[in-house]
Amino acid sequence: MPEKILITAAGSYGDVAPYTGVGARLRAAGHEVVLATHDTYAGLVRAAGLEFRPLPADPRAHRPDPAGPARPAGPGSRGALLRRAAAFIEELGGGIADAAHDDTALLLLSATTAPLGHHLAEALEIPSLDLPLVPGAPTGDFAPVVSGGRSLGRWGNRAAGRLSLRVVDRLYAGATAALRTRLGLPPATPRPLRRRAAAAGRPVLHGFSEVLVPRPADWRPGLEVVGNWWPWHAPDAQLPPIVEDFLAAGPPPVFLGFGSMAAGDGERLGDLAVRALRRAGLRGILQSGWAGLTARHPAGHADVLTIGDVPHALLFPRTAAVVHHCGAGTAAAGLRAGVPTVPVPVAADQPFWAHRLAALGAATAPIPFSELSADRLAHALTQATTGSERRRHATEAAHRLAAEDGTGAVLKAVERLRN
């Protein structure tokens, strides 16, 4: 039986899709690769030529409330978000062990699955490699990504980073205890395990670019920033004819989408987006996403198109600007395309990436989702699509991103572990 590399990833599309690019690169190098994730992404995994194995928990059932997390740090909204996260992790725990078969020789772990996967690697006596999409280790350079992107000062940033790790420990405590019991492992607390990993210099490869987040100088050796991992799509993939026709019918449109955010809010958001586009005198493409974003078309207007999923790598370079929630992958995709961004962060790490894009000069000032209006969006769209500074900064960033090889760094690390 050939030995296989098992990648585990859980969460929304943006939490999973980058690992199809990682898996495809490893497969092209001759490795047998399995990607374990939720059933809803099975087609995505298999299209990349990877073996699929299911993980439990439906990410849509634990999605953030769009009306709450955008409010500044209210204890109620934060508590609700943590309760949803804990419920998701409890469901996920048992499935991690089921995904590892006798043929598993190496575990590659996303940030969501790593706190569980480390125990599985211990029980199976196989190596593991952490591949997070966001920075997680405490640093003086910035506060934890879930704190909104604003610095608390070097001491405050480090203290908040350590507190953030303790919050994660609490979230995973029940699932970890149950998993260790199932695997026949003795009880263990997270802090000694982290100290042991740090002392051993265990590598952690971060799948984002130093264009947005330079590697902190106070990180321990082994914590590396290697560049983005892009979702796999077929080399001959093309945009649907309806999209091509729309692009050819006028000037470059603005893309608007909220990914896995704002579920059930699609009609209101669609109407708001259309009003903003028309006030700014722009055409637009709305991506429905989990929100079900849609636009009603009054007679005589053909300046807005609603679409389903298409590769951002194919669409974004042909737009005038992109409006989105600023998940890590979408934020990077906009930069890769060299187009300005209008950030509308909703929750979690999204305010962090929104502020990073704005600080780089490639985005307008973030508009918190709870403060989004047609007037504010129209003003931001005008800022993003007039003048050359934001596009110039985005284009410069795109050139730097093109020189990175994030999946190549993972391949090198995997081959060191396998030898």
PDB file of N, CA and C in Angstrom, residues 214-274:
ATOM      1  N   PRO A 214       5.166  41.110   6.804  1.00  0.00           N
ATOM      2  CA  PRO A 214       6.568  40.697   6.930  1.00  0.00           C
ATOM      3  C   PRO A 214       6.760  39.777   8.136  1.00  0.00           C
ATOM      4  N   ARG A 215       7.666  38.816   7.995  1.00  0.00           N
ATOM      5  CA  ARG A 215       7.904  37.876   9.098  1.00  0.00           C
ATOM      6  C   ARG A 215       8.402  38.639  10.323  1.00  0.00           C
ATOM      7  N   PRO A 216       7.711  38.496  11.462  1.00  0.00           N
ATOM      8  CA  PRO A 216       8.173  39.182  12.674  1.00  0.00           C
ATOM      9  C   PRO A 216       9.571  38.716  13.099  1.00  0.00           C
ATOM     10  N   ALA A 217      10.415  39.657  13.451  1.00  0.00           N
ATOM     11  CA  ALA A 217      11.785  39.327  13.859  1.00  0.00           C
ATOM     12  C   ALA A 217      11.820  38.595  15.195  1.00  0.00           C
ATOM     13  N   ASP A 218      10.766  38.740  16.014  1.00  0.00           N
ATOM     14  CA  ASP A 218      10.762  38.083  17.326  1.00  0.00           C
ATOM     15  C   ASP A 218      10.127  36.693  17.290  1.00  0.00           C
ATOM     16  N   TRP A 219       9.788  36.183  16.125  1.00  0.00           N
ATOM     17  CA  TRP A 219       9.324  34.798  16.021  1.00  0.00           C
ATOM     18  C   TRP A 219      10.497  33.839  16.188  1.00  0.00           C
ATOM     19  N   ARG A 220      10.225  32.694  16.743  1.00  0.00           N
ATOM     20  CA  ARG A 220      11.280  31.684  16.919  1.00  0.00           C
ATOM     21  C   ARG A 220      11.709  31.133  15.558  1.00  0.00           C
ATOM     22  N   PRO A 221      12.929  30.547  15.495  1.00  0.00           N
ATOM     23  CA  PRO A 221      13.330  29.860  14.260  1.00  0.00           C
ATOM     24  C   PRO A 221      12.346  28.739  13.925  1.00  0.00           C
ATOM     25  N   GLY A 222      12.077  28.565  12.669  1.00  0.00           N
ATOM     26  CA  GLY A 222      11.145  27.531  12.227  1.00  0.00           C
ATOM     27  C   GLY A 222       9.792  28.079  11.830  1.00  0.00           C
ATOM     28  N   LEU A 223       9.422  29.266  12.339  1.00  0.00           N
ATOM     29  CA  LEU A 223       8.177  29.910  11.918  1.00  0.00           C
ATOM     30  C   LEU A 223       8.485  30.728  10.668  1.00  0.00           C
ATOM     31  N   GLU A 224       8.005  30.275   9.530  1.00  0.00           N
ATOM     32  CA  GLU A 224       8.369  30.892   8.259  1.00  0.00           C
ATOM     33  C   GLU A 224       7.141  31.410   7.516  1.00  0.00           C
ATOM     34  N   VAL A 225       7.338  32.470   6.753  1.00  0.00           N
ATOM     35  CA  VAL A 225       6.316  33.017   5.851  1.00  0.00           C
ATOM     36  C   VAL A 225       6.769  32.698   4.434  1.00  0.00           C
ATOM     37  N   VAL A 226       6.004  31.872   3.716  1.00  0.00           N
ATOM     38  CA  VAL A 226       6.510  31.312   2.456  1.00  0.00           C
ATOM     39  C   VAL A 226       5.798  31.836   1.218  1.00  0.00           C
ATOM     40  N   GLY A 227       4.699  32.579   1.377  1.00  0.00           N
ATOM     41  CA  GLY A 227       3.942  33.041   0.216  1.00  0.00           C
ATOM     42  C   GLY A 227       2.612  32.318   0.107  1.00  0.00           C
ATOM     43  N   ASN A 228       1.735  32.882  -0.672  1.00  0.00           N
ATOM     44  CA  ASN A 228       0.370  32.355  -0.778  1.00  0.00           C
ATOM     45  C   ASN A 228       0.313  31.005  -1.481  1.00  0.00           C
ATOM     46  N   TRP A 229      -0.709  30.236  -1.089  1.00  0.00           N
ATOM     47  CA  TRP A 229      -1.068  29.001  -1.800  1.00  0.00           C
ATOM     48  C   TRP A 229      -2.378  29.287  -2.512  1.00  0.00           C
ATOM     49  N   TRP A 230      -2.356  29.169  -3.825  1.00  0.00           N
ATOM     50  CA  TRP A 230      -3.524  29.550  -4.619  1.00  0.00           C
ATOM     51  C   TRP A 230      -4.412  28.349  -4.892  1.00  0.00           C
ATOM     52  N   PRO A 231      -5.720  28.520  -4.859  1.00  0.00           N
ATOM     53  CA  PRO A 231      -6.622  27.404  -5.194  1.00  0.00           C
ATOM     54  C   PRO A 231      -6.310  26.861  -6.582  1.00  0.00           C
ATOM     55  N   TRP A 232      -6.393  25.542  -6.694  1.00  0.00           N
ATOM     56  CA  TRP A 232      -6.138  24.905  -7.995  1.00  0.00           C
ATOM     57  C   TRP A 232      -7.286  25.202  -8.949  1.00  0.00           C
ATOM     58  N   HIS A 233      -6.963  25.464 -10.197  1.00  0.00           N
ATOM     59  CA  HIS A 233      -7.966  25.419 -11.250  1.00  0.00           C
ATOM     60  C   HIS A 233      -7.297  24.875 -12.503  1.00  0.00           C
ATOM     61  N   ALA A 234      -8.076  24.274 -13.366  1.00  0.00           N
ATOM     62  CA  ALA A 234      -7.537  23.613 -14.547  1.00  0.00           C
ATOM     63  C   ALA A 234      -6.763  24.605 -15.412  1.00  0.00           C
ATOM     64  N   PRO A 235      -5.633  24.191 -15.976  1.00  0.00           N
ATOM     65  CA  PRO A 235      -4.840  25.102 -16.807  1.00  0.00           C
ATOM     66  C   PRO A 235      -5.620  25.685 -17.978  1.00  0.00           C
ATOM     67  N   ASP A 236      -6.600  24.934 -18.477  1.00  0.00           N
ATOM     68  CA  ASP A 236      -7.383  25.422 -19.615  1.00  0.00           C
ATOM     69  C   ASP A 236      -8.728  26.021 -19.193  1.00  0.00           C
ATOM     70  N   ALA A 237      -8.887  26.304 -17.906  1.00  0.00           N
ATOM     71  CA  ALA A 237     -10.154  26.854 -17.412  1.00  0.00           C
ATOM     72  C   ALA A 237     -10.430  28.216 -18.042  1.00  0.00           C
ATOM     73  N   GLN A 238     -11.684  28.473 -18.318  1.00  0.00           N
ATOM     74  CA  GLN A 238     -12.103  29.748 -18.888  1.00  0.00           C
ATOM     75  C   GLN A 238     -13.318  30.269 -18.131  1.00  0.00           C
ATOM     76  N   LEU A 239     -13.534  31.548 -18.213  1.00  0.00           N
ATOM     77  CA  LEU A 239     -14.736  32.125 -17.634  1.00  0.00           C
ATOM     78  C   LEU A 239     -15.952  31.688 -18.439  1.00  0.00           C
ATOM     79  N   PRO A 240     -17.106  31.566 -17.800  1.00  0.00           N
ATOM     80  CA  PRO A 240     -18.326  31.203 -18.544  1.00  0.00           C
ATOM     81  C   PRO A 240     -18.613  32.215 -19.651  1.00  0.00           C
ATOM     82  N   PRO A 241     -19.214  31.775 -20.749  1.00  0.00           N
ATOM     83  CA  PRO A 241     -19.513  32.688 -21.861  1.00  0.00           C
ATOM     84  C   PRO A 241     -20.305  33.920 -21.432  1.00  0.00           C
ATOM     85  N   ILE A 242     -21.250  33.758 -20.491  1.00  0.00           N
ATOM     86  CA  ILE A 242     -22.045  34.914 -20.078  1.00  0.00           C
ATOM     87  C   ILE A 242     -21.170  35.985 -19.432  1.00  0.00           C
ATOM     88  N   VAL A 243     -20.120  35.554 -18.720  1.00  0.00           N
ATOM     89  CA  VAL A 243     -19.197  36.511 -18.106  1.00  0.00           C
ATOM     90  C   VAL A 243     -18.330  37.165 -19.182  1.00  0.00           C
ATOM     91  N   GLU A 244     -17.829  36.368 -20.103  1.00  0.00           N
ATOM     92  CA  GLU A 244     -17.029  36.918 -21.203  1.00  0.00           C
ATOM     93  C   GLU A 244     -17.840  37.948 -21.995  1.00  0.00           C
ATOM     94  N   ASP A 245     -19.084  37.633 -22.279  1.00  0.00           N
ATOM     95  CA  ASP A 245     -19.930  38.559 -23.027  1.00  0.00           C
ATOM     96  C   ASP A 245     -20.128  39.870 -22.256  1.00  0.00           C
ATOM     97  N   PHE A 246     -20.329  39.751 -20.950  1.00  0.00           N
ATOM     98  CA  PHE A 246     -20.526  40.945 -20.135  1.00  0.00           C
ATOM     99  C   PHE A 246     -19.252  41.796 -20.112  1.00  0.00           C
ATOM    100  N   LEU A 247     -18.110  41.152 -19.956  1.00  0.00           N
ATOM    101  CA  LEU A 247     -16.847  41.892 -19.941  1.00  0.00           C
ATOM    102  C   LEU A 247     -16.617  42.621 -21.261  1.00  0.00           C
ATOM    103  N   ALA A 248     -16.984  41.975 -22.353  1.00  0.00           N
ATOM    104  CA  ALA A 248     -16.754  42.563 -23.681  1.00  0.00           C
ATOM    105  C   ALA A 248     -17.724  43.693 -24.003  1.00  0.00           C
ATOM    106  N   ALA A 249     -18.803  43.797 -23.227  1.00  0.00           N
ATOM    107  CA  ALA A 249     -19.875  44.737 -23.576  1.00  0.00           C
ATOM    108  C   ALA A 249     -19.647  46.151 -23.054  1.00  0.00           C
ATOM    109  N   GLY A 250     -18.570  46.386 -22.317  1.00  0.00           N
ATOM    110  CA  GLY A 250     -18.357  47.713 -21.766  1.00  0.00           C
ATOM    111  C   GLY A 250     -17.038  47.806 -21.032  1.00  0.00           C
ATOM    112  N   PRO A 251     -16.815  48.903 -20.307  1.00  0.00           N
ATOM    113  CA  PRO A 251     -15.564  49.070 -19.556  1.00  0.00           C
ATOM    114  C   PRO A 251     -15.458  48.043 -18.426  1.00  0.00           C
ATOM    115  N   PRO A 252     -14.242  47.831 -17.909  1.00  0.00           N
ATOM    116  CA  PRO A 252     -14.062  46.844 -16.830  1.00  0.00           C
ATOM    117  C   PRO A 252     -15.011  47.104 -15.667  1.00  0.00           C
ATOM    118  N   PRO A 253     -15.709  46.072 -15.203  1.00  0.00           N
ATOM    119  CA  PRO A 253     -16.648  46.245 -14.091  1.00  0.00           C
ATOM    120  C   PRO A 253     -15.956  46.132 -12.738  1.00  0.00           C
ATOM    121  N   VAL A 254     -16.714  46.417 -11.710  1.00  0.00           N
ATOM    122  CA  VAL A 254     -16.288  46.173 -10.331  1.00  0.00           C
ATOM    123  C   VAL A 254     -16.825  44.811  -9.904  1.00  0.00           C
ATOM    124  N   PHE A 255     -16.001  44.024  -9.217  1.00  0.00           N
ATOM    125  CA  PHE A 255     -16.447  42.757  -8.622  1.00  0.00           C
ATOM    126  C   PHE A 255     -16.917  43.027  -7.202  1.00  0.00           C
ATOM    127  N   LEU A 256     -18.044  42.419  -6.831  1.00  0.00           N
ATOM    128  CA  LEU A 256     -18.541  42.503  -5.451  1.00  0.00           C
ATOM    129  C   LEU A 256     -18.930  41.115  -4.977  1.00  0.00           C
ATOM    130  N   GLY A 257     -18.407  40.701  -3.833  1.00  0.00           N
ATOM    131  CA  GLY A 257     -18.755  39.398  -3.272  1.00  0.00           C
ATOM    132  C   GLY A 257     -18.357  39.332  -1.813  1.00  0.00           C
ATOM    133  N   PHE A 258     -19.071  38.502  -1.057  1.00  0.00           N
ATOM    134  CA  PHE A 258     -18.793  38.364   0.371  1.00  0.00           C
ATOM    135  C   PHE A 258     -18.480  36.927   0.769  1.00  0.00           C
ATOM    136  N   GLY A 259     -18.205  36.077  -0.223  1.00  0.00           N
ATOM    137  CA  GLY A 259     -17.769  34.718   0.078  1.00  0.00           C
ATOM    138  C   GLY A 259     -18.738  33.982   0.981  1.00  0.00           C
ATOM    139  N   SER A 260     -18.215  33.493   2.099  1.00  0.00           N
ATOM    140  CA  SER A 260     -19.022  32.713   3.034  1.00  0.00           C
ATOM    141  C   SER A 260     -19.702  33.587   4.082  1.00  0.00           C
ATOM    142  N   MET A 261     -19.584  34.906   3.950  1.00  0.00           N
ATOM    143  CA  MET A 261     -20.153  35.820   4.933  1.00  0.00           C
ATOM    144  C   MET A 261     -21.581  36.222   4.548  1.00  0.00           C
ATOM    145  N   ALA A 262     -22.286  36.781   5.521  1.00  0.00           N
ATOM    146  CA  ALA A 262     -23.582  37.450   5.320  1.00  0.00           C
ATOM    147  C   ALA A 262     -24.638  36.547   4.713  1.00  0.00           C
ATOM    148  N   ALA A 263     -24.650  35.283   5.101  1.00  0.00           N
ATOM    149  CA  ALA A 263     -25.628  34.351   4.545  1.00  0.00           C
ATOM    150  C   ALA A 263     -27.051  34.836   4.805  1.00  0.00           C
ATOM    151  N   GLY A 264     -27.885  34.733   3.775  1.00  0.00           N
ATOM    152  CA  GLY A 264     -29.274  35.120   3.890  1.00  0.00           C
ATOM    153  C   GLY A 264     -29.536  36.607   3.722  1.00  0.00           C
ATOM    154  N   ASP A 265     -28.481  37.385   3.505  1.00  0.00           N
ATOM    155  CA  ASP A 265     -28.619  38.834   3.402  1.00  0.00           C
ATOM    156  C   ASP A 265     -28.475  39.284   1.953  1.00  0.00           C
ATOM    157  N   GLY A 266     -28.632  38.357   1.007  1.00  0.00           N
ATOM    158  CA  GLY A 266     -28.266  38.610  -0.372  1.00  0.00           C
ATOM    159  C   GLY A 266     -29.086  39.660  -1.081  1.00  0.00           C
ATOM    160  N   GLU A 267     -30.405  39.647  -0.885  1.00  0.00           N
ATOM    161  CA  GLU A 267     -31.242  40.596  -1.625  1.00  0.00           C
ATOM    162  C   GLU A 267     -30.962  42.028  -1.187  1.00  0.00           C
ATOM    163  N   ARG A 268     -30.855  42.243   0.139  1.00  0.00           N
ATOM    164  CA  ARG A 268     -30.554  43.599   0.626  1.00  0.00           C
ATOM    165  C   ARG A 268     -29.198  44.064   0.129  1.00  0.00           C
ATOM    166  N   LEU A 269     -28.179  43.184   0.229  1.00  0.00           N
ATOM    167  CA  LEU A 269     -26.843  43.560  -0.219  1.00  0.00           C
ATOM    168  C   LEU A 269     -26.810  43.814  -1.720  1.00  0.00           C
ATOM    169  N   GLY A 270     -27.536  42.978  -2.467  1.00  0.00           N
ATOM    170  CA  GLY A 270     -27.575  43.166  -3.913  1.00  0.00           C
ATOM    171  C   GLY A 270     -28.159  44.509  -4.289  1.00  0.00           C
ATOM    172  N   ASP A 271     -29.271  44.879  -3.661  1.00  0.00           N
ATOM    173  CA  ASP A 271     -29.887  46.177  -3.955  1.00  0.00           C
ATOM    174  C   ASP A 271     -28.957  47.324  -3.561  1.00  0.00           C
ATOM    175  N   LEU A 272     -28.308  47.186  -2.405  1.00  0.00           N
ATOM    176  CA  LEU A 272     -27.365  48.211  -1.949  1.00  0.00           C
ATOM    177  C   LEU A 272     -26.215  48.353  -2.953  1.00  0.00           C
ATOM    178  N   ALA A 273     -25.680  47.207  -3.407  1.00  0.00           N
ATOM    179  CA  ALA A 273     -24.562  47.231  -4.352  1.00  0.00           C
ATOM    180  C   ALA A 273     -24.952  47.894  -5.668  1.00  0.00           C
ATOM    181  N   VAL A 274     -26.143  47.577  -6.165  1.00  0.00           N
ATOM    182  CA  VAL A 274     -26.588  48.161  -7.433  1.00  0.00           C
ATOM    183  C   VAL A 274     -26.739  49.670  -7.299  1.00  0.00           C
TER     184      VAL A 274
END
